[in-house]
PDB file of C-alpha atoms in Angstrom:
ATOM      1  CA  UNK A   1     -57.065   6.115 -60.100  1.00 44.00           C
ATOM      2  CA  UNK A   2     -53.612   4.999 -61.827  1.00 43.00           C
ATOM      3  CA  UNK A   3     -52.115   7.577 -60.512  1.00 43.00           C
ATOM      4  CA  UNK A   4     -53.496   6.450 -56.638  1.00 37.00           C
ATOM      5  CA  UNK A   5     -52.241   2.777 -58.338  1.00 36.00           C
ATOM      6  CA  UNK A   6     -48.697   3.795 -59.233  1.00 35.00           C
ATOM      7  CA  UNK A   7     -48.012   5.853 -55.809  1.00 37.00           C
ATOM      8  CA  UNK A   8     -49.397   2.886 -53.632  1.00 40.00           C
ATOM      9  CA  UNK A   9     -47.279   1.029 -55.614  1.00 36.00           C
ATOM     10  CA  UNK A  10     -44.154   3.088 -55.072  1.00 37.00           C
ATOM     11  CA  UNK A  11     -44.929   2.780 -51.381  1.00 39.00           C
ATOM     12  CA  UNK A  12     -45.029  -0.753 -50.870  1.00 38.00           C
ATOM     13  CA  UNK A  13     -41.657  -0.568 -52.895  1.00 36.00           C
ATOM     14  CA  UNK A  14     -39.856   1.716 -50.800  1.00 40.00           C
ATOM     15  CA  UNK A  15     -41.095   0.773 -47.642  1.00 40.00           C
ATOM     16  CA  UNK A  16     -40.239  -2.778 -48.124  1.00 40.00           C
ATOM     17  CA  UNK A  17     -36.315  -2.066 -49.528  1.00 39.00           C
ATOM     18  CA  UNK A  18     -35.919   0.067 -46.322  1.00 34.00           C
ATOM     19  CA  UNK A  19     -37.384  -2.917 -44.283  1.00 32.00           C
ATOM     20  CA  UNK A  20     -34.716  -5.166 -45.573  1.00 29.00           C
ATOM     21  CA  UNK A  21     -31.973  -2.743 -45.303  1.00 32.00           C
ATOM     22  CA  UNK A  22     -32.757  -1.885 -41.895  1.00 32.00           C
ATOM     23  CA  UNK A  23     -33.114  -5.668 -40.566  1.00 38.00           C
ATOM     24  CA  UNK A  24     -30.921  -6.747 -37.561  1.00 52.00           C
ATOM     25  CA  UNK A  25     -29.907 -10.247 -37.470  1.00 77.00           C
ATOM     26  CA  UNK A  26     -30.299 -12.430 -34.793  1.00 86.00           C
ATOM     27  CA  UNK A  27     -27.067 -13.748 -32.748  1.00 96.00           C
ATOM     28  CA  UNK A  28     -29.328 -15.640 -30.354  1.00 95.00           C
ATOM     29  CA  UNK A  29     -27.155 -18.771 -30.705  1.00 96.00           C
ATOM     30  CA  UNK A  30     -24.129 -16.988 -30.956  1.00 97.00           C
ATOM     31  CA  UNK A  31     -24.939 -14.701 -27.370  1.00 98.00           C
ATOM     32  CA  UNK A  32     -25.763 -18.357 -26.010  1.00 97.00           C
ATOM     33  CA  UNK A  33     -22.482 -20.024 -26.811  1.00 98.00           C
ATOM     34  CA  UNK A  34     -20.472 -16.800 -25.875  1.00 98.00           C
ATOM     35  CA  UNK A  35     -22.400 -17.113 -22.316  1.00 98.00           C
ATOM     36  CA  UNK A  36     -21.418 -20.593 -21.747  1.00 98.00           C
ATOM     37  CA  UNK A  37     -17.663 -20.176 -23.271  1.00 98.00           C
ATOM     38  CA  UNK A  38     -17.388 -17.016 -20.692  1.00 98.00           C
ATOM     39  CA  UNK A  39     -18.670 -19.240 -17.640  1.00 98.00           C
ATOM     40  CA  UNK A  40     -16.047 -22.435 -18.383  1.00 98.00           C
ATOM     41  CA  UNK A  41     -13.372 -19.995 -19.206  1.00 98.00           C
ATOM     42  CA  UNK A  42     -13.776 -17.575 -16.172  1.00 97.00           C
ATOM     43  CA  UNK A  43     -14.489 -14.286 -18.361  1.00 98.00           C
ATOM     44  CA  UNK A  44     -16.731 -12.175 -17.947  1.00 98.00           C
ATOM     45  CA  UNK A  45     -20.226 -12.572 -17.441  1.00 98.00           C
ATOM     46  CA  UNK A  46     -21.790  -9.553 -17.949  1.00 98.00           C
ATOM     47  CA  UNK A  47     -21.495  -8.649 -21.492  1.00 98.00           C
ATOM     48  CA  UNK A  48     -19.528  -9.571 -24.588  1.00 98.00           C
ATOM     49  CA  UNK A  49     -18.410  -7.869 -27.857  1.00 98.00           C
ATOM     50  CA  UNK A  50     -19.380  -9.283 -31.165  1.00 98.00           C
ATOM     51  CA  UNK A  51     -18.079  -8.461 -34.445  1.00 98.00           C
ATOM     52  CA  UNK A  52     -19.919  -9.630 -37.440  1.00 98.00           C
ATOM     53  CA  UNK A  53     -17.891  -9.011 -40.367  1.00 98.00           C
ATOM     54  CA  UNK A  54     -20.394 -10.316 -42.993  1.00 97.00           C
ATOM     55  CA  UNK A  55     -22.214  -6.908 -42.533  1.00 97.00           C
ATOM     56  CA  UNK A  56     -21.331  -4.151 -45.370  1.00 97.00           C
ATOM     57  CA  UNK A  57     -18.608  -2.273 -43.800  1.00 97.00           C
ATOM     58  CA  UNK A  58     -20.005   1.263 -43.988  1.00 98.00           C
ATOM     59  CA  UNK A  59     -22.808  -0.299 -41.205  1.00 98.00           C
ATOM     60  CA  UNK A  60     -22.874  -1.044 -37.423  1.00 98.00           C
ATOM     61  CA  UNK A  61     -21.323  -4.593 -36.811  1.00 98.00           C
ATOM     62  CA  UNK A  62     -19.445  -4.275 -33.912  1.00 98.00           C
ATOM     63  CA  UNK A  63     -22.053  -5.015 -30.990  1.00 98.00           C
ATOM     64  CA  UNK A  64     -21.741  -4.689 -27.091  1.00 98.00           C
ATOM     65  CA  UNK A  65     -24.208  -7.357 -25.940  1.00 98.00           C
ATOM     66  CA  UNK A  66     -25.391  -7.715 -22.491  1.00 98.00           C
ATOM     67  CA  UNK A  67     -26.085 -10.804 -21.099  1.00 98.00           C
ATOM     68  CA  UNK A  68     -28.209  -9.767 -18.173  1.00 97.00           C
ATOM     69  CA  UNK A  69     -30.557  -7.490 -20.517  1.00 97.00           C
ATOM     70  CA  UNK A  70     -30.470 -10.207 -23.170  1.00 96.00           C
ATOM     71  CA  UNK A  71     -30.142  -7.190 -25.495  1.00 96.00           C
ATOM     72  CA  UNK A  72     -27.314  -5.047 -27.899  1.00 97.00           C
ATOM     73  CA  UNK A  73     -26.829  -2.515 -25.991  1.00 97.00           C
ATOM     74  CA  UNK A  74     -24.641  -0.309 -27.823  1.00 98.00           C
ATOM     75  CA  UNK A  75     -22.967  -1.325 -31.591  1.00 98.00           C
ATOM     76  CA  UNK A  76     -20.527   1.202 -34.011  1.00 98.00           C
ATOM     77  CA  UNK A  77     -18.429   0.812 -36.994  1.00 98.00           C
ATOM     78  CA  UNK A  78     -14.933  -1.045 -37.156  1.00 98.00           C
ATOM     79  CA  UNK A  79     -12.201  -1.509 -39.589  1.00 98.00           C
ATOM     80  CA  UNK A  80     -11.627  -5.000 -40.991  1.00 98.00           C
ATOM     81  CA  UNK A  81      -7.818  -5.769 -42.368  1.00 97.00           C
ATOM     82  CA  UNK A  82      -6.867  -5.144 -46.234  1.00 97.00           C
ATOM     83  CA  UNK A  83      -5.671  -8.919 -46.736  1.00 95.00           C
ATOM     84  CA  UNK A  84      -3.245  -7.720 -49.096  1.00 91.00           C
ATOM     85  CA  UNK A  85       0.265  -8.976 -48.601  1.00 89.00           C
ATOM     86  CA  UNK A  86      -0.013 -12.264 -50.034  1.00 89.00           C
ATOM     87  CA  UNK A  87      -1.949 -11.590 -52.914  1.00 85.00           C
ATOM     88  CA  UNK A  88      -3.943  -9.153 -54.656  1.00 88.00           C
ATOM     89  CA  UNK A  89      -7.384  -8.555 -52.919  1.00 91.00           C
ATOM     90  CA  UNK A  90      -9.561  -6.296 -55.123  1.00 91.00           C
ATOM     91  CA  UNK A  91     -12.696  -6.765 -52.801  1.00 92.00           C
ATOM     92  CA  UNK A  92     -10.752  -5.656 -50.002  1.00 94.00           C
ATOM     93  CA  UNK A  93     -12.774  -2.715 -49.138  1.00 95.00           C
ATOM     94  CA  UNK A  94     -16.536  -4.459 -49.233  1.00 94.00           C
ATOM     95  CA  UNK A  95     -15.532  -7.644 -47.774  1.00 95.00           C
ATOM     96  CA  UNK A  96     -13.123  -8.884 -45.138  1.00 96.00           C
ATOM     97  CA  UNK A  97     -11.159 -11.887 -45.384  1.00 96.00           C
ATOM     98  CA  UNK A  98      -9.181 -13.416 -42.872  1.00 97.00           C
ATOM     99  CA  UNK A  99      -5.719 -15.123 -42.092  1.00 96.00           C
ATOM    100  CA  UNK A 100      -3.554 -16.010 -39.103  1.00 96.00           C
ATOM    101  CA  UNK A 101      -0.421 -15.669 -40.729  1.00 96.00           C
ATOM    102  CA  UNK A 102       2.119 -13.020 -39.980  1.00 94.00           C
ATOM    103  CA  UNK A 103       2.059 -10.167 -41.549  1.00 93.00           C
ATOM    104  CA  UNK A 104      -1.104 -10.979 -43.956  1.00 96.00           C
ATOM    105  CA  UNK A 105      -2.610  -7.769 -42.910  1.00 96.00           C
ATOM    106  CA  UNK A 106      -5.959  -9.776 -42.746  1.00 97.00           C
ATOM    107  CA  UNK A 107      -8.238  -9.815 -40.230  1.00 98.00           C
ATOM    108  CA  UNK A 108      -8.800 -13.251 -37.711  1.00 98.00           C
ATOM    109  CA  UNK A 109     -11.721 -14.798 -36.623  1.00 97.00           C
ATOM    110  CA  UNK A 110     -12.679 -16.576 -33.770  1.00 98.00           C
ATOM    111  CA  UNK A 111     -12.534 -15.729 -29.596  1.00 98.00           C
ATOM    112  CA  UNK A 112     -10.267 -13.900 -28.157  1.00 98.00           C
ATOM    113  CA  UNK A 113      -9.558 -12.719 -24.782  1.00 98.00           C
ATOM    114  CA  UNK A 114      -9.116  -8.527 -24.629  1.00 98.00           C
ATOM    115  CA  UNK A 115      -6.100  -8.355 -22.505  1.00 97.00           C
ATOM    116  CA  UNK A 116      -3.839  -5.585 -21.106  1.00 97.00           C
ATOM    117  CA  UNK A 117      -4.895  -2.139 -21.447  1.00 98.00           C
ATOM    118  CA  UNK A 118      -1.883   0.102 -23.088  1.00 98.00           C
ATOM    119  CA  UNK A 119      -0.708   2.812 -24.730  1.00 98.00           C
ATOM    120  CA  UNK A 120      -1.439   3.221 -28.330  1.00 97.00           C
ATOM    121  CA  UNK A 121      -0.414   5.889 -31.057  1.00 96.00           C
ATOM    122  CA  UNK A 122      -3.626   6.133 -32.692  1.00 96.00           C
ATOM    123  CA  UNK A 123      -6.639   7.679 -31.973  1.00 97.00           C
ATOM    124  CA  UNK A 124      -7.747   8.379 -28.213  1.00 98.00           C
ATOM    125  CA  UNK A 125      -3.687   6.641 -27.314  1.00 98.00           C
ATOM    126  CA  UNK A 126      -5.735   3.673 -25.496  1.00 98.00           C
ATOM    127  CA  UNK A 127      -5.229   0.357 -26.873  1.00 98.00           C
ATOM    128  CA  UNK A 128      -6.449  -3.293 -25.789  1.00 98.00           C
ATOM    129  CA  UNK A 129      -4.123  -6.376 -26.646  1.00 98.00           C
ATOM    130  CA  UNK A 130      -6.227  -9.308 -28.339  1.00 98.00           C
ATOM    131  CA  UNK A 131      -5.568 -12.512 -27.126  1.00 98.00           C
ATOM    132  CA  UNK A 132      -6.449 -15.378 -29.756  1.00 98.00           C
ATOM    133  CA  UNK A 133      -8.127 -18.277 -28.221  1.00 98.00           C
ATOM    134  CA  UNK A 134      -8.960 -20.290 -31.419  1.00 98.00           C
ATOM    135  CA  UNK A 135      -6.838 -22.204 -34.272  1.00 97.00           C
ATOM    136  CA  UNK A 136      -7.678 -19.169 -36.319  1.00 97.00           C
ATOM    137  CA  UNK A 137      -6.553 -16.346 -34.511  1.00 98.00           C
ATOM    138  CA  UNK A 138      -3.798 -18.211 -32.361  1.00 97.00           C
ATOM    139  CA  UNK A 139      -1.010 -14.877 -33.876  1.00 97.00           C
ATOM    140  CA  UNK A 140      -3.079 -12.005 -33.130  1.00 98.00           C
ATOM    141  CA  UNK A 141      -0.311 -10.985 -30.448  1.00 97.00           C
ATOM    142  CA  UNK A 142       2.786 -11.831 -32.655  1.00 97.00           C
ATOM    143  CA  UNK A 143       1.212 -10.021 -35.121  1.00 97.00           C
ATOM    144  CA  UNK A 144       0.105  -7.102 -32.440  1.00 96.00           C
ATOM    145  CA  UNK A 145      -3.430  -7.394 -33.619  1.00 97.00           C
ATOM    146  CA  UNK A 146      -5.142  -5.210 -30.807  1.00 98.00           C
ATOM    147  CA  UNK A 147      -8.536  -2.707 -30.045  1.00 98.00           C
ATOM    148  CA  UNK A 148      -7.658   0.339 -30.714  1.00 98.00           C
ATOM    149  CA  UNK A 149      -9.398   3.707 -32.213  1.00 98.00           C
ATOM    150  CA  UNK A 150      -8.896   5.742 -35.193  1.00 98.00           C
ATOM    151  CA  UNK A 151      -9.941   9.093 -35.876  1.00 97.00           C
ATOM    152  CA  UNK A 152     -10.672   7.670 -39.816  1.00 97.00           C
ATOM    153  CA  UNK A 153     -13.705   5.835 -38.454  1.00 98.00           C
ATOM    154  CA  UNK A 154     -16.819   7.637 -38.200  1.00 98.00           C
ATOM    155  CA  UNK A 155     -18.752   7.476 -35.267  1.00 97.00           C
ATOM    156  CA  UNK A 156     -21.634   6.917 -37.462  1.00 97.00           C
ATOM    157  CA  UNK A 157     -22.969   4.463 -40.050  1.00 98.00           C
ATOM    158  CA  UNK A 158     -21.377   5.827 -43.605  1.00 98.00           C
ATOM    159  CA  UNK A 159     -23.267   3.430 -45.824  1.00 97.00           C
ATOM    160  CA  UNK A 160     -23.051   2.889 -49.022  1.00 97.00           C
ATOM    161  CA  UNK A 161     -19.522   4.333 -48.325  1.00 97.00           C
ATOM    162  CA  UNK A 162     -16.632   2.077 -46.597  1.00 97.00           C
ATOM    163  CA  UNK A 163     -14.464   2.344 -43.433  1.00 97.00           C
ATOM    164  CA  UNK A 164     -10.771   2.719 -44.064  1.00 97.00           C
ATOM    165  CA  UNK A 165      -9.047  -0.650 -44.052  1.00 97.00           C
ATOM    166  CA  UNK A 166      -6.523  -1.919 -41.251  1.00 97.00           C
ATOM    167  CA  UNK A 167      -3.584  -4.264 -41.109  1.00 96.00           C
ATOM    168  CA  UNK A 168      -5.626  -6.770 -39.652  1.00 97.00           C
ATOM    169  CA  UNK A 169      -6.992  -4.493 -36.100  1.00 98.00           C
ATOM    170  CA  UNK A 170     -10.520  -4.210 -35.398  1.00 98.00           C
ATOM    171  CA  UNK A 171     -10.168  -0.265 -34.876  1.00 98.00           C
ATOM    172  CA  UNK A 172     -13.456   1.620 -33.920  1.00 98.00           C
ATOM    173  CA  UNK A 173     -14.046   5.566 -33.517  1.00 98.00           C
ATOM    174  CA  UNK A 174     -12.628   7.786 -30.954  1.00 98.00           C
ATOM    175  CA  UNK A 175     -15.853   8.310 -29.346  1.00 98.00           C
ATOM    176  CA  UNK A 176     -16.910   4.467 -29.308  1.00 98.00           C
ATOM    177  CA  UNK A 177     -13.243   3.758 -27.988  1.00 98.00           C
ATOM    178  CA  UNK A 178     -14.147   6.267 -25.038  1.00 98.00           C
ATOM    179  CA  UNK A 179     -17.181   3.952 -23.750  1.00 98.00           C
ATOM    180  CA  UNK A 180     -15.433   0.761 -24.518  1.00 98.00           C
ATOM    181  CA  UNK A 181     -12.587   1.896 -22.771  1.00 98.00           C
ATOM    182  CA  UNK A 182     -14.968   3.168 -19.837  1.00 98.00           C
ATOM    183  CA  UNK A 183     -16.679  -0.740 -19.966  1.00 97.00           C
ATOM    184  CA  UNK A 184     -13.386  -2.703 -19.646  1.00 98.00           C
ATOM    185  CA  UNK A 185     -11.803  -0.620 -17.146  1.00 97.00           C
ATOM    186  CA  UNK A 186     -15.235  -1.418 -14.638  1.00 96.00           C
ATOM    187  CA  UNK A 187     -14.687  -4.849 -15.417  1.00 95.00           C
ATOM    188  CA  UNK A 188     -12.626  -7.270 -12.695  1.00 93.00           C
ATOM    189  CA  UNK A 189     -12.846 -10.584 -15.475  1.00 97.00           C
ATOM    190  CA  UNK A 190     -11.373 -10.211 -18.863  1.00 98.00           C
ATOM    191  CA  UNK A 191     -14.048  -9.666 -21.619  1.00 98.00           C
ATOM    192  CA  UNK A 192     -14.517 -11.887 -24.443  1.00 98.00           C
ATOM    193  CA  UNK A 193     -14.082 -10.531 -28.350  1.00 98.00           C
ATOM    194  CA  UNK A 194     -15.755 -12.754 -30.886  1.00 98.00           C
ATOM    195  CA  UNK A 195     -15.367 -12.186 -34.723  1.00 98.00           C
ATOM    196  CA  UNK A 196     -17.455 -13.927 -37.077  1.00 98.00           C
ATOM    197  CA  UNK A 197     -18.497 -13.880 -40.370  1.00 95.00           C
TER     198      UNK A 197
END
């Protein structure tokens, strides 16, 4: 019987841990604002991306939501920036931190607008240019902050292990790159980008 006791125990334990570490969060208000920002500022009203750079960096946090479906429909690693120019940054690889300046190699928050498609000399040689919209992100083209992949970011979740760190680019995996690239070029409007923490 304490045996019985001690496994149930275990169980409800385990089960519950995994519960937690497996919860999505909800971006209702966050896919509702993005909707209405994308209908006053002629973009594109079929889907959005959505970077959440609170989540642990070894997980999913860049999402493709669709605004039709109401629904993620795909999500993927990405890189966040090392934020360490200025001064030393010691968390750097668990948690991002973000600045507009030049050459901060931090990432930026806020909208942006995902802009011409171009050549780039990493990954799949397909880059995006980022367009800051916001206060907080108004250098991400002086500082040629831009969508781009990497062949040092797994296609797949590497938790409790880390993504490499960028100079401030939200770069994602060759493969994800490849179906991002295949979504923007169907697209006639330019897409929103929204980073948040």
């Amino acid at each position: 019987m304490r045996h019985f006791f001690l496994l149930s125990l275990l169980c409800f334990i385990c089960c519950n841990n995994t519960k937690i570490e497996t919860a999505t969060k909800e971006y209702a208000s966050k896919n509702e604002e993005a909707l209405n920002y994308c209908k006053k500022h002629q973009l594109n009203e079929g889907y959005y991306f959505l970077i959440d750079m609170s989540i642990h960096p070894g997980k999913n946090r860049f999402f493709v939501y669709d605004f039709k479906q109401k629904k993620i429909i795909d999500k993927n690693l990405v890189t966040h920036g090392s934020c360490d120019k200025f001064e030393d940054n010691p968390d750097q690889w668990e948690k991002a931190k973000f600045d507009n300046r030049k050459d901060s190699h931090c990432s930026m928050k806020g909208k942006f607008k995902i802009g011409e498609r171009a050549y780039s000399q990493w990954g799949i040689h397909i880059k995006y240019v980022l367009q800051g919209l916001e206060q907080s992100n108004a250098n991400a083209e002086d500082r040629v902050v831009v969508l781009h992949s990497w062949e040092a970011v797994s296609d797949k979740e590497v938790y409790p292990q880390v993504s490499p760190l960028s100079w401030g680019c939200p770069a994602v995996s060759n493969e994800f790159m490849t179906k991002l690239d295949a979504k923007l070029k169907a697209t006639k409007k330019p897409v929103l980008l929204w980073i948040i923490d």
